[in-house]
PDB file of C-alpha atoms and ligand atoms in Angstrom:
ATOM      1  CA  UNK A 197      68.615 -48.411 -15.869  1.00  0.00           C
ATOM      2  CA  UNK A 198      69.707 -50.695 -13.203  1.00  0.00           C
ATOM      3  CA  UNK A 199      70.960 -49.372  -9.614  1.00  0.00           C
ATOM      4  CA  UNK A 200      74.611 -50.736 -10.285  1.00  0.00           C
ATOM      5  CA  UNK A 201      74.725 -48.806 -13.856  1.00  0.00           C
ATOM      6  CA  UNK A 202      73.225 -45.963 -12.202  1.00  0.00           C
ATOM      7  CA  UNK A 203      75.949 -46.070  -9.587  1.00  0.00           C
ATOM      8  CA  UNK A 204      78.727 -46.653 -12.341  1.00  0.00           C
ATOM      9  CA  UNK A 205      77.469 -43.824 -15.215  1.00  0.00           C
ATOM     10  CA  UNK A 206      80.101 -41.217 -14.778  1.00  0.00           C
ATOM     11  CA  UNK A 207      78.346 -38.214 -14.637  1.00  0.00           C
ATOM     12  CA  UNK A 208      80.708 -35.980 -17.347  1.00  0.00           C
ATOM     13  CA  UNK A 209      81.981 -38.059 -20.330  1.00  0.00           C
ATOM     14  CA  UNK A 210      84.335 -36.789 -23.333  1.00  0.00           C
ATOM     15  CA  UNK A 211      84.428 -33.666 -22.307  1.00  0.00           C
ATOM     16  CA  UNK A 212      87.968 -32.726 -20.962  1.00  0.00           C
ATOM     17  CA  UNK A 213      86.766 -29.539 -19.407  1.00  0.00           C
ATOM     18  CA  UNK A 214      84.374 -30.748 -17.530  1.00  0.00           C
ATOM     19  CA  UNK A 215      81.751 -28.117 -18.950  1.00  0.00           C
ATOM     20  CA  UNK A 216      79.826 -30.502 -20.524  1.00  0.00           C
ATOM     21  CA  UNK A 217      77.263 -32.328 -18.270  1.00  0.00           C
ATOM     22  CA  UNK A 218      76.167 -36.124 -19.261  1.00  0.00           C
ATOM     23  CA  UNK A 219      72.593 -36.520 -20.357  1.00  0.00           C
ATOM     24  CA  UNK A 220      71.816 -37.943 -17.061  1.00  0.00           C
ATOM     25  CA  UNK A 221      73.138 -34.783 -15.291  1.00  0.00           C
ATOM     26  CA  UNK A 222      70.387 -33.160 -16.644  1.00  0.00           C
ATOM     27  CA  UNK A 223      67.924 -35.217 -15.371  1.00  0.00           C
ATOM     28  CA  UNK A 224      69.384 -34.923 -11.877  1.00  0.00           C
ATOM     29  CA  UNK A 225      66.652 -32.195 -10.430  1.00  0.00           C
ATOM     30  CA  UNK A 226      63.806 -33.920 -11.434  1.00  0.00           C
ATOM     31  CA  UNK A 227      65.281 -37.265  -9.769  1.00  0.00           C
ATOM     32  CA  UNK A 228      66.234 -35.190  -7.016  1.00  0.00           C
ATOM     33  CA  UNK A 229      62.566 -33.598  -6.812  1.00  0.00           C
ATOM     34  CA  UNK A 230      61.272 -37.143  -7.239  1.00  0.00           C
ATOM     35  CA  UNK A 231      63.357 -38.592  -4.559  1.00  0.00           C
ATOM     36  CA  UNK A 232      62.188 -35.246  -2.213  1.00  0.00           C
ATOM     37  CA  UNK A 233      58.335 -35.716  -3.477  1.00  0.00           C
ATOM     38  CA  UNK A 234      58.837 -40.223  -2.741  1.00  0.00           C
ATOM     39  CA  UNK A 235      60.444 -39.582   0.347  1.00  0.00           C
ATOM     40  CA  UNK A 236      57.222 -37.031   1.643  1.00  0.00           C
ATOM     41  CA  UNK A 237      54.780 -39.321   0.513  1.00  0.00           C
ATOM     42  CA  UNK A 238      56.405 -42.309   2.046  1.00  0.00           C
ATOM     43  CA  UNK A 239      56.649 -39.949   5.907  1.00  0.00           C
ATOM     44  CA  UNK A 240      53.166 -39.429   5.700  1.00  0.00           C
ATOM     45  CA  UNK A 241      52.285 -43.212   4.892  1.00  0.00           C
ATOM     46  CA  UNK A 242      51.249 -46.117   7.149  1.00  0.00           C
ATOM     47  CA  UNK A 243      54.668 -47.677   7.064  1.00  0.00           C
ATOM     48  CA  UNK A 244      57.584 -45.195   8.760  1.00  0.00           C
ATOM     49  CA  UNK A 245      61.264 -46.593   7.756  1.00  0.00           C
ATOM     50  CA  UNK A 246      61.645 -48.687  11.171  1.00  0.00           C
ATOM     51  CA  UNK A 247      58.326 -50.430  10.698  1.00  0.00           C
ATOM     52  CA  UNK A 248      56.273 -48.504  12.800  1.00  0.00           C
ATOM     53  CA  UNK A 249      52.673 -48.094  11.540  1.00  0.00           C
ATOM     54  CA  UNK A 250      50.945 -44.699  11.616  1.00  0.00           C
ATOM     55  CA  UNK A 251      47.408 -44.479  12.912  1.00  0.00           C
ATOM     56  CA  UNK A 252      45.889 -40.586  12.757  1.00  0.00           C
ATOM     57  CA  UNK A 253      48.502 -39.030  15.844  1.00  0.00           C
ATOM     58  CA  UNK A 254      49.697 -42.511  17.030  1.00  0.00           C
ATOM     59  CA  UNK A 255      52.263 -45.124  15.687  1.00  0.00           C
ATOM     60  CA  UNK A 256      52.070 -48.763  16.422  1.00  0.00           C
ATOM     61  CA  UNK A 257      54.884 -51.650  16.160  1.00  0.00           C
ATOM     62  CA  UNK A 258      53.587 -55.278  16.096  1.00  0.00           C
ATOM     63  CA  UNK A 259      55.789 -57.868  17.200  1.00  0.00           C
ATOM     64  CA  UNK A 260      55.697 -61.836  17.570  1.00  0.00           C
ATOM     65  CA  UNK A 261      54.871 -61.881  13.751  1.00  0.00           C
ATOM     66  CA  UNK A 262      56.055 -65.509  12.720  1.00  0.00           C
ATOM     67  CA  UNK A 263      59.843 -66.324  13.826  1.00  0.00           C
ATOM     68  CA  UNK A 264      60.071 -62.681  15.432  1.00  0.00           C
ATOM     69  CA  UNK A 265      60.449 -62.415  19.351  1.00  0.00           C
ATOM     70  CA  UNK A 266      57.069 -62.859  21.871  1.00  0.00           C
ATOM     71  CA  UNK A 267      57.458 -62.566  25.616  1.00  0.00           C
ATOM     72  CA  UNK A 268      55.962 -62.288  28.853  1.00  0.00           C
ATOM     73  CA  UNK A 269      54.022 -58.739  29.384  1.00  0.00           C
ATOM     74  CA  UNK A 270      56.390 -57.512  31.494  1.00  0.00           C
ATOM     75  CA  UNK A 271      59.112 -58.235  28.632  1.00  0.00           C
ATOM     76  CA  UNK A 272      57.001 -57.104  25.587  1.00  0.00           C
ATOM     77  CA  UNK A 273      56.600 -53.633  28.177  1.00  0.00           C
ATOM     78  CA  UNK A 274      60.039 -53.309  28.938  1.00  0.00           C
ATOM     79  CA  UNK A 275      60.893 -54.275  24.902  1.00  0.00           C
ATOM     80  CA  UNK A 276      58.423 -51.124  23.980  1.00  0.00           C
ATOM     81  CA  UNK A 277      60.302 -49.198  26.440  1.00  0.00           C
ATOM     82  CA  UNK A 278      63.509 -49.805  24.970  1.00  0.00           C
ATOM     83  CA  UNK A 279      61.876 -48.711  21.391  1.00  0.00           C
ATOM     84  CA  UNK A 280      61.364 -44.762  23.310  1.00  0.00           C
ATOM     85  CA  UNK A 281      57.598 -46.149  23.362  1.00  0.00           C
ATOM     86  CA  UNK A 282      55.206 -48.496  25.439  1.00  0.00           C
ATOM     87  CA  UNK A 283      52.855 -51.261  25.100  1.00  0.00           C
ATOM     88  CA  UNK A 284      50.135 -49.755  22.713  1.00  0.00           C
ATOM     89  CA  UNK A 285      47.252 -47.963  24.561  1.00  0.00           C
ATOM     90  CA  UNK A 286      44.290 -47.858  23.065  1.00  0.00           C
ATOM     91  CA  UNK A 287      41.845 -44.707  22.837  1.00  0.00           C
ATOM     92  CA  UNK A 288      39.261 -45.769  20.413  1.00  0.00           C
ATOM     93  CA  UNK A 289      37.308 -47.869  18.098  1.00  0.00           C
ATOM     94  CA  UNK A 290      39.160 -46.813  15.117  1.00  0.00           C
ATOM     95  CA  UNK A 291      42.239 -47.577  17.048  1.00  0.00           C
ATOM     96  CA  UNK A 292      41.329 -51.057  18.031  1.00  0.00           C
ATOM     97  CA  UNK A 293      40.148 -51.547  14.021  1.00  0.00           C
ATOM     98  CA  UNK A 294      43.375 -50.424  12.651  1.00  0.00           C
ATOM     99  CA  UNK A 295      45.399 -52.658  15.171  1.00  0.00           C
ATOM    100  CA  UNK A 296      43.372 -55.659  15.100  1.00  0.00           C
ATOM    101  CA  UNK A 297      43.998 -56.016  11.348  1.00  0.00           C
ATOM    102  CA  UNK A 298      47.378 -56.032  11.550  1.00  0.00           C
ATOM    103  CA  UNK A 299      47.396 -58.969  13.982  1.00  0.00           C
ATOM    104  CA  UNK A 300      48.335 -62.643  13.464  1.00  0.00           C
ATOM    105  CA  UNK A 301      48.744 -64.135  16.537  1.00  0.00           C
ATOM    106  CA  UNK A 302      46.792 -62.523  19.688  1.00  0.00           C
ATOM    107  CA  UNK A 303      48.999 -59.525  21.260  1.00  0.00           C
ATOM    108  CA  UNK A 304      49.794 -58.041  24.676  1.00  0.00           C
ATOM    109  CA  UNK A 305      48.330 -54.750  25.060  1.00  0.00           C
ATOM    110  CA  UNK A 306      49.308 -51.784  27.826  1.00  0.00           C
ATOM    111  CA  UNK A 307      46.327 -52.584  30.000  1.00  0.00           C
ATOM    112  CA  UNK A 308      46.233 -54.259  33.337  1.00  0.00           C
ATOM    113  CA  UNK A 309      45.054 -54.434  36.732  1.00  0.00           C
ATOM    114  CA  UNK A 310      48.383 -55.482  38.359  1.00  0.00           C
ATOM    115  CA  UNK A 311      47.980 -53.011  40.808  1.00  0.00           C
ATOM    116  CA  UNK A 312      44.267 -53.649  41.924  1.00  0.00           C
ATOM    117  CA  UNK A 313      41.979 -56.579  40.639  1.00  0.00           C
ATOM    118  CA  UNK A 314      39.824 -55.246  38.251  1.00  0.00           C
ATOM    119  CA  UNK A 315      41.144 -51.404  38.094  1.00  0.00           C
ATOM    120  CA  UNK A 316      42.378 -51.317  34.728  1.00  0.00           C
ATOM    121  CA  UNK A 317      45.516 -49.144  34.047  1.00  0.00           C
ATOM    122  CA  UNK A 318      47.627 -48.283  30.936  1.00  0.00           C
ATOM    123  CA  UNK A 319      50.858 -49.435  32.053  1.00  0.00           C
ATOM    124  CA  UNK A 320      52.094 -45.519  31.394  1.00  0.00           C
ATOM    125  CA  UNK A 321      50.712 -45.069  34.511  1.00  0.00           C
ATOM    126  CA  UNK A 322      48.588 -42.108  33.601  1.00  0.00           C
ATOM    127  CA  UNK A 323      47.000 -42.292  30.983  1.00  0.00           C
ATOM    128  CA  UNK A 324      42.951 -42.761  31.300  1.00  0.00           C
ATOM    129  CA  UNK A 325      41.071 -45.783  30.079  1.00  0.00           C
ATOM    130  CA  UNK A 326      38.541 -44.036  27.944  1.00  0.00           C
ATOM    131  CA  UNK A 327      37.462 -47.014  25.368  1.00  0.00           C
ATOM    132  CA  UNK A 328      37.843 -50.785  26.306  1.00  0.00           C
ATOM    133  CA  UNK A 329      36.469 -53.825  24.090  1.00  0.00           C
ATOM    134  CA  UNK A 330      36.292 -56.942  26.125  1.00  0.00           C
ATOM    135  CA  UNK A 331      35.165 -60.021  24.812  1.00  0.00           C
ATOM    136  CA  UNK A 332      31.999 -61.850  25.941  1.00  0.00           C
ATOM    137  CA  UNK A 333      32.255 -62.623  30.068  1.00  0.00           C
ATOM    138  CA  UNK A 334      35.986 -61.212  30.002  1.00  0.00           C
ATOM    139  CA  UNK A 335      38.090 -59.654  32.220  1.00  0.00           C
ATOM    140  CA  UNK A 336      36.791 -63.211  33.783  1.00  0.00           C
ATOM    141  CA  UNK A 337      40.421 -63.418  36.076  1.00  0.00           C
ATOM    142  CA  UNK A 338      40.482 -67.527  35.771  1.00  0.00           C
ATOM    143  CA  UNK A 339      41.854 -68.841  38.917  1.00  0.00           C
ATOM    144  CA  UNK A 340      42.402 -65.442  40.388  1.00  0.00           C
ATOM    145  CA  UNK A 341      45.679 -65.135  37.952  1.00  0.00           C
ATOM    146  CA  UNK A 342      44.801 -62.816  34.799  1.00  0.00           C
ATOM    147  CA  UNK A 343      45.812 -59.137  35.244  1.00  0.00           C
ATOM    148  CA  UNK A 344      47.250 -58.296  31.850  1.00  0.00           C
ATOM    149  CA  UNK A 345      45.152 -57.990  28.582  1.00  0.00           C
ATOM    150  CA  UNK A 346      45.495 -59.601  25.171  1.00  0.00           C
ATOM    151  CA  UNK A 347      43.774 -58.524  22.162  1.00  0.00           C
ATOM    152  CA  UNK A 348      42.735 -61.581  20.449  1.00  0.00           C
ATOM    153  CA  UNK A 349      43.144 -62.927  16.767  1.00  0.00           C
ATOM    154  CA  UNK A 350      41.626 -66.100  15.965  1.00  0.00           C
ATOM    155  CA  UNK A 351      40.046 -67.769  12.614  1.00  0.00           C
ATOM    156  CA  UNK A 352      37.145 -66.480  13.707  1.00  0.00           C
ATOM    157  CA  UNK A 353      37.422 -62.792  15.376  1.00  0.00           C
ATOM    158  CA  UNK A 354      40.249 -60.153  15.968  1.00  0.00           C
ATOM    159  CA  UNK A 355      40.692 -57.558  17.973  1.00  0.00           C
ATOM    160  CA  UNK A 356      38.541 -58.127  21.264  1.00  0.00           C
ATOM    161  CA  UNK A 357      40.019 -58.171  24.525  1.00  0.00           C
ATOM    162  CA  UNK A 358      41.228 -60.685  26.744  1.00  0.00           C
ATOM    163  CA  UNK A 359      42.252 -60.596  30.727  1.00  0.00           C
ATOM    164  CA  UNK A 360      45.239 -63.594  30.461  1.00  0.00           C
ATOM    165  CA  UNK A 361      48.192 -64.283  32.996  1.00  0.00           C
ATOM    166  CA  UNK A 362      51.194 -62.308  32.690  1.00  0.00           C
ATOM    167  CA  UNK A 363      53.478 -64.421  32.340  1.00  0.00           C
ATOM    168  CA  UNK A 364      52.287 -65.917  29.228  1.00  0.00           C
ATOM    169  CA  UNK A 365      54.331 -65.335  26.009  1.00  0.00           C
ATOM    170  CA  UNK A 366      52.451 -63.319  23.316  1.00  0.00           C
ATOM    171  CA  UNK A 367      53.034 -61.440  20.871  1.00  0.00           C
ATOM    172  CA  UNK A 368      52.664 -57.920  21.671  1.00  0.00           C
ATOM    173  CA  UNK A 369      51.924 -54.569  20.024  1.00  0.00           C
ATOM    174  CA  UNK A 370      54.092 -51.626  21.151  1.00  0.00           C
ATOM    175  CA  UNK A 371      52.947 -47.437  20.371  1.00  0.00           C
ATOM    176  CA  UNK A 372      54.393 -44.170  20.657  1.00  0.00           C
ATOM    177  CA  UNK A 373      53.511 -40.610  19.279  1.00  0.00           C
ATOM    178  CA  UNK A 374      56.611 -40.135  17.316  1.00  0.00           C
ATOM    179  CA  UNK A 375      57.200 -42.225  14.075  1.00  0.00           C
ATOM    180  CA  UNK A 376      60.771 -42.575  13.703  1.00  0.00           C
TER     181      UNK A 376
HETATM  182 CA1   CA B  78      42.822 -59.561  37.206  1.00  0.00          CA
HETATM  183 CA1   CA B  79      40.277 -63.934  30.733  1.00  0.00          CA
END
């Protein structure tokens, strides 16, 4: 049955007390239960209802896919920000796995050493850097001008970091702890 004929099946028919329940009024618990048992299942999945991405405790937003918005890393943190999260800060190898394969273009992440040249900080400000994954001879700081960090996605590799100048647009991937 389609959605519309769904929507349009009265639920009592020829029965002028009401008393009498259409077939499909029957089936209403177990669609209910189904609905309940769909709607579980689809929490507890990768994909939350606003597109956030669930990774064990932590859930990640990519943006700058195709047409979408890139920016600056100052933009992509505020952006983050906005969402009740911040750029993503990464704790681990399985971490950096999960996110690097859902990359298409390479992506601001919360690290930086805006505040001193080569002390890396998540830009929450507390947070400890406890795992990093820096590419061959990076953070290399070109021309004394790279302070925030990219993880890169090429043809060839993803998901190894990059120091790059702020100012750059990029896309940019964005984490919090709650889902929705
Ligand atoms: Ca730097
Ligand atoms: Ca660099």
């Amino acid at each position: 049955m389609t959605g519309s004929a769904w929507r349009h099946t009265p639920l009592y028919v020829n029965s002028p007390d009401r008393t009498s329940p259409h077939p499909l009024r029957r089936q209403l618990p177990r669609l209910h239960r189904a609905a309940l048992t769909a709607g579980r299942i689809f929490d507890s999945s990768l994909f939350s209802p606003a597109g956030w991405l669930r990774f064990k405790n932590k859930c990640f937003l990519f943006k700058g896919k195709k047409n979408d918005i890139k920016g600056n890393w100052s933009y992509a943190r505020d952006w983050c920000k906005e969402q009740g999260g911040d750029l993503a800060i990464i704790d681990d190898q399985y971490e950096n796995g999960k996110i690097s394969r859902y990359l298409e273009h390479s992506a601001w992440i919360g690290l930086s050493d805006l505040l001193a040249e080569n002390q890396y900080a998540w830009s929450d400000g507390v947070s400890p850097v406890l795992y990093t994954h820096w590419d061959t001879n990076e953070p290399n700081n070109v021309g004394g001008t790279e302070h925030c960090v990219t993880m890169k996605h090429n043809m060839l590799m993803s998901g190894k970091w990059n120091d790059d100048a702020c100012h750059k647009n990029h896309s940019f991937v964005c984490y919090r702890k709650k889902c929705q």
